[in-house]
Amino acid sequence: MKSGFVALIGRPNVGKSTFLNAILGKKVSIVTPIPQTTRYKIRGIYTDNRGQIVFIDTPGFYKPQHFLGKTLFNFMKDSIKEVDLVLYMTDVTRPVGEEELEIMKMIINENKKTIMALNKIDRGTGFSNDYIEYWNKLTKDLKKNPLLFFVPISALNNKNLDKIIDIIFENLEEGTLLYPQDMLSDLPKEIAFSDIIREKLYMFLKDELPHSIGVNIEEMTEKSENLMYIKAIIYVEKPSHKKIVIGKDGRILKEAGKLARQELETILNKKVYLDLWVKVKEDWPNKPQFLRELGYES
Ligand code: GDP
Ligand code: MG
């Protein structure tokens, strides 16, 4: 039996969450068209008769600007150190950018065995060759290239995802199961639930306020065998943001809340009373103490 940890690394929007959801067959990590909404170190756990792969879904990479940015950057760096393998995902529909080169350098520096997934090939080969060329250029003077394979995939259409799993198992050490067999994610429920609420809000907010919404589950109480009360606070940075989140006649909050409630009911398999509040907390992404309260590690 084999087991180990795999860091899923890549820029925002390359398809990391889509990949995880596809192989785990159930929602564990939020997917939205807006970059940088996955902020937590989410582990998806894949188990079959060959063993167990624990995925660490790192938040998107971006240059540290304020405190929250630094935290994300550190997540990504730390997650490479902790793992047995790196699954580095790129989006072949996008040209190789400067950020991409920084990620490549970071991975190469850590010298971990790496699989490069060239995602979105359902839209053609795109810039695949550029990604391969850049990687080869950066590693040409190394004695040993940490890269095991380039694998073209489509996370959306389930193409070659089994190949990725095969390669991972081939390269993991022997080991026993790290988590119970039926476990999909070891995220605390509160964090997974706040992600669901955030995801539904983003569906209505499109690209407004992508970085300044924080959701905290303040209370979860079992009111009866068939009813869960969940109170969540949605934090925004400014009073004007509060208006946007609530929407005209409260429409956004109501619609997003309804979708979130339905998803929570499916997960919990019981009725949910979802009590949503929007509060202004000036400049919250720059407050370390508050970030910890919301569940961001530092
Ligand atoms: P993440 O930020 O890396 O986690 O990326 P997401 O998984 O949230 O995906 C970002 C966007 O890319 C979403 O709109 C996905 O539907 C889309 N996407 C992901 N994988 C594929 C793929 O294989 N093909 C295509 N065409 N789109 C994809
Ligand atoms: Mg994601």
Coordinates of N, CA, C and O in Angstrom, one line a residue, residues 11-149:
R11 N -1.2 28.9 -10.5 CA -1.8 30.2 -10.4 C -3.3 30.1 -10.3 O -3.9 29.1 -10.6
P12 N -3.9 31.2 -9.8 CA -5.4 31.2 -9.7 C -6.0 30.9 -11.1 O -5.4 31.3 -12.1
N13 N -7.1 30.2 -11.0 CA -7.9 29.9 -12.2 C -7.3 28.9 -13.2 O -7.9 28.7 -14.3
V14 N -6.3 28.2 -12.9 CA -5.7 27.2 -13.8 C -6.6 25.9 -13.8 O -6.5 25.1 -14.7
G15 N -7.4 25.8 -12.7 CA -8.2 24.6 -12.6 C -8.0 23.6 -11.5 O -8.4 22.5 -11.5
K16 N -7.3 24.1 -10.4 CA -6.9 23.2 -9.3 C -8.1 22.6 -8.6 O -8.2 21.4 -8.4
S17 N -9.1 23.5 -8.3 CA -10.3 23.0 -7.6 C -11.1 22.1 -8.5 O -11.6 21.1 -8.0
T18 N -11.2 22.5 -9.8 CA -11.9 21.6 -10.7 C -11.3 20.2 -10.7 O -12.0 19.2 -10.7
F19 N -10.0 20.2 -10.8 CA -9.3 18.9 -10.8 C -9.6 18.1 -9.5 O -10.0 16.9 -9.6
L20 N -9.5 18.7 -8.4 CA -9.8 18.0 -7.1 C -11.2 17.5 -7.1 O -11.5 16.4 -6.7
N21 N -12.1 18.4 -7.5 CA -13.5 18.0 -7.4 C -13.8 16.8 -8.4 O -14.5 15.9 -8.1
A22 N -13.1 16.8 -9.5 CA -13.3 15.8 -10.5 C -12.8 14.4 -10.0 O -13.5 13.4 -10.1
I23 N -11.6 14.4 -9.4 CA -11.1 13.1 -8.9 C -11.7 12.7 -7.6 O -11.8 11.5 -7.4
L24 N -12.2 13.6 -6.8 CA -12.8 13.2 -5.6 C -14.3 13.0 -5.7 O -15.0 12.4 -4.8
G25 N -14.8 13.4 -6.9 CA -16.2 13.2 -7.1 C -17.2 13.9 -6.2 O -18.4 13.6 -6.2
K26 N -16.7 14.8 -5.5 CA -17.6 15.5 -4.6 C -17.0 16.8 -4.3 O -15.8 17.0 -4.3
K27 N -17.8 17.8 -4.0 CA -17.3 19.1 -3.8 C -16.5 19.3 -2.5 O -17.0 19.1 -1.4
V28 N -15.2 19.6 -2.6 CA -14.4 19.9 -1.4 C -13.8 21.2 -1.4 O -13.4 21.8 -0.3
S29 N -13.7 21.8 -2.5 CA -13.0 23.1 -2.6 C -13.8 24.0 -3.6 O -14.3 23.5 -4.5
I30 N -13.9 25.2 -3.3 CA -14.8 26.0 -4.1 C -14.3 26.3 -5.5 O -13.1 26.5 -5.7
V31 N -15.2 26.4 -6.4 CA -14.8 26.7 -7.8 C -15.6 27.9 -8.2 O -16.8 27.9 -8.2
T32 N -14.9 28.9 -8.6 CA -15.6 30.1 -9.2 C -14.7 30.6 -10.3 O -13.5 30.3 -10.4
P33 N -15.3 31.4 -11.2 CA -14.5 32.0 -12.3 C -13.6 33.1 -11.8 O -12.8 33.7 -12.5
I34 N -13.7 33.5 -10.5 CA -12.9 34.6 -10.0 C -11.6 34.1 -9.3 O -11.7 33.2 -8.5
P35 N -10.4 34.6 -9.7 CA -9.2 34.2 -9.1 C -9.1 34.4 -7.6 O -9.8 35.2 -7.1
Q36 N -8.3 33.6 -7.0 CA -7.9 33.8 -5.6 C -9.0 33.7 -4.6 O -9.1 34.4 -3.6
T37 N -10.0 32.8 -4.8 CA -11.0 32.7 -3.8 C -10.8 31.5 -2.9 O -11.5 31.3 -2.0
T38 N -9.9 30.6 -3.3 CA -9.6 29.5 -2.4 C -8.5 30.0 -1.4 O -7.3 30.1 -1.8
R39 N -8.8 30.2 -0.2 CA -7.8 30.7 0.7 C -7.3 29.8 1.7 O -6.3 30.0 2.4
Y40 N -7.9 28.6 1.8 CA -7.5 27.7 2.8 C -6.6 26.6 2.2 O -6.8 26.2 1.1
K41 N -5.9 26.0 3.1 CA -5.1 24.8 2.7 C -6.0 23.6 2.8 O -6.1 23.0 3.9
I42 N -6.7 23.3 1.8 CA -7.7 22.3 1.8 C -7.1 20.9 1.4 O -6.4 20.9 0.3
R43 N -7.3 19.9 2.1 CA -6.8 18.6 1.7 C -7.9 17.8 1.2 O -8.9 17.5 1.9
G44 N -7.8 17.4 0.0 CA -8.7 16.4 -0.6 C -8.0 15.0 -0.5 O -6.8 15.0 -0.7
I45 N -8.8 14.0 -0.1 CA -8.1 12.7 0.1 C -8.6 11.7 -0.9 O -9.8 11.4 -0.9
Y46 N -7.7 11.2 -1.7 CA -8.1 10.2 -2.7 C -7.7 8.8 -2.2 O -6.5 8.6 -1.9
T47 N -8.6 7.9 -2.1 CA -8.2 6.5 -1.6 C -8.7 5.5 -2.6 O -9.9 5.6 -3.1
D48 N -7.9 4.5 -3.0 CA -8.4 3.4 -3.7 C -7.5 2.2 -3.3 O -6.8 2.3 -2.3
N49 N -7.7 1.0 -4.0 CA -7.0 -0.2 -3.5 C -5.5 -0.1 -3.5 O -4.8 -0.9 -3.0
R50 N -4.9 0.9 -4.2 CA -3.5 1.1 -4.3 C -3.0 1.9 -3.1 O -1.8 1.8 -2.7
G51 N -3.9 2.6 -2.4 CA -3.4 3.4 -1.2 C -4.1 4.7 -1.1 O -5.3 4.9 -1.6
Q52 N -3.4 5.7 -0.6 CA -4.1 7.0 -0.3 C -3.2 8.2 -0.7 O -2.0 8.3 -0.4
I53 N -3.8 9.2 -1.4 CA -3.1 10.4 -1.8 C -3.8 11.5 -1.1 O -5.0 11.7 -1.2
V54 N -3.1 12.3 -0.3 CA -3.6 13.5 0.4 C -3.2 14.7 -0.4 O -2.0 15.1 -0.5
F55 N -4.2 15.4 -1.0 CA -3.9 16.6 -1.8 C -4.0 17.8 -0.9 O -4.9 18.0 -0.1
I56 N -3.0 18.7 -1.1 CA -3.1 20.0 -0.5 C -3.4 21.0 -1.6 O -2.6 21.1 -2.5
D57 N -4.5 21.6 -1.5 CA -4.9 22.6 -2.5 C -4.5 23.9 -2.1 O -5.1 24.5 -1.2
T58 N -3.5 24.4 -2.6 CA -2.9 25.7 -2.2 C -3.7 26.9 -2.8 O -4.2 26.8 -3.9
P59 N -3.7 28.0 -2.0 CA -4.4 29.1 -2.6 C -3.6 29.7 -3.8 O -2.4 29.4 -3.9
G60 N -4.2 30.4 -4.6 CA -3.5 31.0 -5.8 C -2.3 31.8 -5.4 O -2.3 32.4 -4.3
F61 N -1.4 31.9 -6.3 CA -0.2 32.6 -6.1 C -0.3 34.0 -6.4 O -0.8 34.4 -7.5
Y62 N 0.0 34.9 -5.6 CA 0.2 36.3 -6.1 C 1.2 37.0 -5.2 O 1.4 36.6 -4.0
K63 N 1.7 38.1 -5.7 CA 2.8 38.8 -5.0 C 2.3 39.3 -3.7 O 1.2 39.9 -3.6
P64 N 3.1 39.1 -2.6 CA 2.6 39.7 -1.3 C 2.4 41.2 -1.4 O 3.4 41.9 -1.7
Q65 N 1.2 41.6 -1.2 CA 1.0 43.1 -1.2 C 0.7 43.5 0.3 O 1.4 44.3 0.9
H66 N -0.3 42.9 0.8 CA -0.6 43.2 2.2 C -0.5 41.9 3.0 O 0.0 40.9 2.5
F67 N -0.9 41.9 4.2 CA -0.6 40.8 5.1 C -1.3 39.5 4.5 O -0.7 38.4 4.5
L68 N -2.5 39.6 4.1 CA -3.2 38.4 3.6 C -2.4 37.8 2.4 O -2.2 36.6 2.3
G69 N -1.9 38.7 1.5 CA -1.1 38.2 0.4 C 0.1 37.4 0.9 O 0.4 36.4 0.3
K70 N 0.8 37.9 1.9 CA 2.0 37.3 2.4 C 1.6 35.9 2.9 O 2.3 34.9 2.8
T71 N 0.5 35.8 3.6 CA 0.0 34.6 4.2 C -0.2 33.5 3.1 O 0.2 32.4 3.2
L72 N -0.8 34.0 2.0 CA -1.0 33.0 0.9 C 0.3 32.5 0.3 O 0.4 31.4 0.0
F73 N 1.2 33.5 0.1 CA 2.5 33.1 -0.5 C 3.2 32.1 0.4 O 3.7 31.1 -0.1
N74 N 3.1 32.3 1.7 CA 3.8 31.4 2.7 C 3.1 30.0 2.6 O 3.7 29.0 2.8
F75 N 1.8 30.0 2.5 CA 1.0 28.7 2.4 C 1.7 27.9 1.3 O 1.9 26.7 1.4
M76 N 1.8 28.5 0.1 CA 2.3 27.8 -1.0 C 3.7 27.3 -0.8 O 4.0 26.1 -1.1
K77 N 4.6 28.1 -0.3 CA 6.0 27.7 -0.1 C 6.0 26.6 1.0 O 6.7 25.6 0.7
D78 N 5.3 26.8 2.1 CA 5.3 25.7 3.1 C 4.7 24.4 2.6 O 5.2 23.4 3.0
S79 N 3.7 24.5 1.8 CA 3.1 23.3 1.4 C 4.0 22.5 0.5 O 4.0 21.2 0.5
I80 N 4.9 23.1 -0.2 CA 5.9 22.4 -1.0 C 6.8 21.6 -0.1 O 7.2 20.5 -0.3
K81 N 7.3 22.3 1.0 CA 8.2 21.6 1.9 C 7.6 20.4 2.6 O 8.3 19.4 2.8
E82 N 6.3 20.4 2.8 CA 5.7 19.4 3.6 C 5.4 18.1 2.8 O 5.1 17.1 3.4
V83 N 5.4 18.2 1.5 CA 4.8 17.1 0.7 C 5.8 16.1 0.1 O 7.0 16.4 0.1
D84 N 5.3 15.0 -0.4 CA 6.2 14.0 -1.1 C 6.3 14.4 -2.6 O 7.3 14.1 -3.2
L85 N 5.3 14.9 -3.1 CA 5.3 15.2 -4.6 C 4.6 16.6 -4.8 O 3.8 17.0 -4.0
V86 N 5.0 17.2 -5.9 CA 4.3 18.4 -6.3 C 3.5 18.1 -7.6 O 4.1 17.6 -8.6
L87 N 2.2 18.5 -7.6 CA 1.5 18.5 -8.9 C 1.3 20.0 -9.3 O 0.6 20.7 -8.6
Y88 N 2.0 20.3 -10.3 CA 2.1 21.7 -10.7 C 1.2 21.9 -11.9 O 1.4 21.3 -13.0
M89 N 0.1 22.7 -11.7 CA -0.9 22.8 -12.8 C -0.8 24.1 -13.5 O -0.6 25.2 -12.9
T90 N -0.8 24.1 -14.9 CA -0.8 25.3 -15.7 C -2.0 25.3 -16.6 O -2.6 24.2 -16.8
D91 N -2.3 26.4 -17.1 CA -3.4 26.6 -18.0 C -2.9 27.0 -19.4 O -2.3 28.0 -19.6
V92 N -3.0 26.0 -20.3 CA -2.4 26.1 -21.6 C -3.1 27.2 -22.5 O -2.5 27.6 -23.5
T93 N -4.2 27.7 -22.0 CA -4.8 28.8 -22.8 C -4.2 30.1 -22.5 O -4.6 31.1 -23.1
R94 N -3.4 30.1 -21.5 CA -2.8 31.4 -21.1 C -1.3 31.4 -21.3 O -0.6 30.4 -21.0
P95 N -0.8 32.5 -21.9 CA 0.7 32.5 -22.1 C 1.4 32.4 -20.7 O 0.9 32.8 -19.7
V96 N 2.7 32.0 -20.8 CA 3.5 31.9 -19.6 C 3.8 33.3 -19.1 O 4.4 34.1 -19.8
G97 N 3.4 33.6 -17.9 CA 3.7 35.0 -17.4 C 4.8 35.0 -16.5 O 5.4 33.9 -16.2
E98 N 5.2 36.2 -16.0 CA 6.3 36.3 -15.1 C 6.0 35.6 -13.8 O 6.9 35.0 -13.2
E99 N 4.8 35.7 -13.3 CA 4.4 34.9 -12.1 C 4.6 33.4 -12.2 O 5.1 32.8 -11.3
E100 N 4.3 32.9 -13.4 CA 4.5 31.5 -13.7 C 6.0 31.1 -13.5 O 6.3 30.1 -12.9
L101 N 6.9 32.0 -14.0 CA 8.3 31.7 -13.9 C 8.7 31.7 -12.4 O 9.5 30.9 -12.0
E102 N 8.1 32.6 -11.6 CA 8.4 32.6 -10.2 C 8.0 31.3 -9.5 O 8.7 30.8 -8.6
I103 N 6.8 30.8 -9.9 CA 6.3 29.6 -9.3 C 7.3 28.4 -9.7 O 7.7 27.6 -8.9
M104 N 7.7 28.4 -11.0 CA 8.6 27.3 -11.5 C 9.9 27.4 -10.7 O 10.4 26.4 -10.2
K105 N 10.4 28.6 -10.5 CA 11.7 28.7 -9.8 C 11.5 28.2 -8.3 O 12.4 27.6 -7.8
M106 N 10.4 28.6 -7.7 CA 10.2 28.1 -6.3 C 10.1 26.6 -6.3 O 10.7 26.0 -5.4
I107 N 9.4 26.0 -7.2 CA 9.3 24.5 -7.2 C 10.7 23.9 -7.4 O 11.1 23.0 -6.7
I108 N 11.4 24.4 -8.4 CA 12.7 23.9 -8.7 C 13.7 24.0 -7.5 O 14.4 23.1 -7.2
N109 N 13.6 25.2 -6.8 CA 14.4 25.4 -5.7 C 14.2 24.4 -4.6 O 15.1 24.0 -3.9
E110 N 12.9 24.0 -4.4 CA 12.6 23.0 -3.3 C 13.0 21.6 -3.7 O 13.1 20.7 -2.9
N111 N 13.3 21.4 -5.0 CA 13.8 20.1 -5.5 C 12.9 18.9 -5.1 O 13.4 17.9 -4.7
K112 N 11.6 19.1 -5.3 CA 10.7 18.0 -5.0 C 10.3 17.4 -6.3 O 10.2 18.1 -7.4
K113 N 10.1 16.1 -6.3 CA 9.6 15.4 -7.5 C 8.3 16.1 -8.0 O 7.4 16.3 -7.2
T114 N 8.2 16.4 -9.3 CA 7.1 17.3 -9.8 C 6.5 16.7 -11.0 O 7.2 16.1 -11.9
I115 N 5.2 16.7 -11.0 CA 4.4 16.4 -12.3 C 3.8 17.7 -12.8 O 3.2 18.4 -12.0
M116 N 4.0 18.0 -14.0 CA 3.4 19.2 -14.6 C 2.2 18.8 -15.4 O 2.3 18.1 -16.3
A117 N 1.0 19.3 -14.9 CA -0.2 19.0 -15.6 C -0.5 20.3 -16.5 O -0.6 21.4 -16.0
L118 N -0.7 20.0 -17.8 CA -1.0 21.1 -18.7 C -2.5 21.1 -18.9 O -3.0 20.2 -19.7
N119 N -3.2 21.9 -18.2 CA -4.7 21.8 -18.1 C -5.4 22.6 -19.2 O -4.8 23.5 -19.8
K120 N -6.6 22.2 -19.5 CA -7.6 22.9 -20.4 C -7.2 22.5 -21.8 O -7.5 23.3 -22.7
I121 N -6.7 21.3 -22.1 CA -6.4 21.0 -23.5 C -7.6 20.7 -24.3 O -7.6 20.5 -25.5
D122 N -8.8 20.7 -23.6 CA -10.0 20.6 -24.4 C -10.2 21.8 -25.3 O -11.0 21.9 -26.2
R123 N -9.4 22.9 -24.9 CA -9.4 24.1 -25.8 C -8.2 24.2 -26.7 O -7.9 25.3 -27.2
G124 N -7.6 23.1 -27.0 CA -6.5 23.0 -27.9 C -5.2 23.0 -27.1 O -5.1 23.1 -25.9
T125 N -4.1 22.8 -27.9 CA -2.8 22.7 -27.2 C -2.3 24.0 -26.7 O -1.4 24.1 -25.8
G126 N -2.8 25.1 -27.2 CA -2.5 26.5 -26.7 C -1.0 26.7 -26.6 O -0.2 26.5 -27.5
F127 N -0.6 27.1 -25.3 CA 0.8 27.5 -25.1 C 1.6 26.3 -24.4 O 2.6 26.5 -23.8
S128 N 1.1 25.1 -24.6 CA 1.7 23.9 -24.0 C 3.3 23.9 -24.2 O 4.0 23.7 -23.2
N129 N 3.7 24.1 -25.4 CA 5.1 24.0 -25.7 C 5.9 25.1 -25.0 O 7.0 24.8 -24.6
D130 N 5.3 26.3 -24.8 CA 6.0 27.3 -24.1 C 6.3 26.9 -22.6 O 7.3 27.1 -22.1
Y131 N 5.2 26.3 -22.0 CA 5.4 25.9 -20.6 C 6.5 24.9 -20.5 O 7.4 24.9 -19.6
I132 N 6.6 23.9 -21.4 CA 7.6 22.9 -21.4 C 9.0 23.5 -21.7 O 9.9 23.2 -20.9
E133 N 9.0 24.4 -22.6 CA 10.3 25.1 -22.9 C 10.9 25.8 -21.8 O 12.0 25.8 -21.4
Y134 N 10.0 26.6 -21.1 CA 10.4 27.4 -20.0 C 11.0 26.5 -18.9 O 12.0 26.8 -18.3
W135 N 10.2 25.5 -18.6 CA 10.7 24.6 -17.5 C 12.1 24.0 -17.9 O 13.0 24.0 -17.1
N136 N 12.2 23.5 -19.1 CA 13.5 22.9 -19.5 C 14.6 23.9 -19.5 O 15.7 23.6 -19.1
K137 N 14.3 25.2 -19.8 CA 15.3 26.2 -19.8 C 15.8 26.4 -18.3 O 17.0 26.5 -18.1
L138 N 14.8 26.5 -17.4 CA 15.2 26.7 -16.0 C 15.9 25.6 -15.4 O 16.6 25.8 -14.4
T139 N 15.8 24.4 -15.9 CA 16.4 23.2 -15.3 C 17.6 22.6 -16.0 O 18.1 21.6 -15.6
K140 N 18.0 23.3 -17.1 CA 19.0 22.7 -18.0 C 20.3 22.5 -17.4 O 21.1 21.6 -17.7
D141 N 20.7 23.3 -16.4 CA 22.0 23.2 -15.7 C 21.9 22.3 -14.5 O 23.0 22.1 -13.8
L142 N 20.8 21.8 -14.1 CA 20.7 20.9 -12.9 C 21.2 19.5 -13.3 O 21.0 19.0 -14.4
K143 N 21.8 18.9 -12.2 CA 22.2 17.5 -12.4 C 21.0 16.6 -12.6 O 21.0 15.7 -13.4
K144 N 19.9 16.9 -11.8 CA 18.8 16.1 -11.9 C 17.5 17.0 -12.0 O 17.3 17.8 -11.1
N145 N 16.8 16.8 -13.1 CA 15.5 17.5 -13.3 C 14.4 16.9 -12.4 O 14.2 15.8 -12.5
P146 N 13.9 17.8 -11.5 CA 12.9 17.2 -10.6 C 11.6 16.8 -11.3 O 10.7 16.1 -10.7
L147 N 11.4 17.2 -12.5 CA 10.2 16.9 -13.2 C 10.1 15.4 -13.7 O 11.0 14.9 -14.3
L148 N 9.0 14.8 -13.3 CA 8.8 13.4 -13.7 C 8.1 13.3 -15.1 O 8.6 12.6 -16.0
F149 N 7.1 14.1 -15.3 CA 6.3 14.0 -16.5 C 5.6 15.4 -16.8 O 5.2 16.1 -15.9

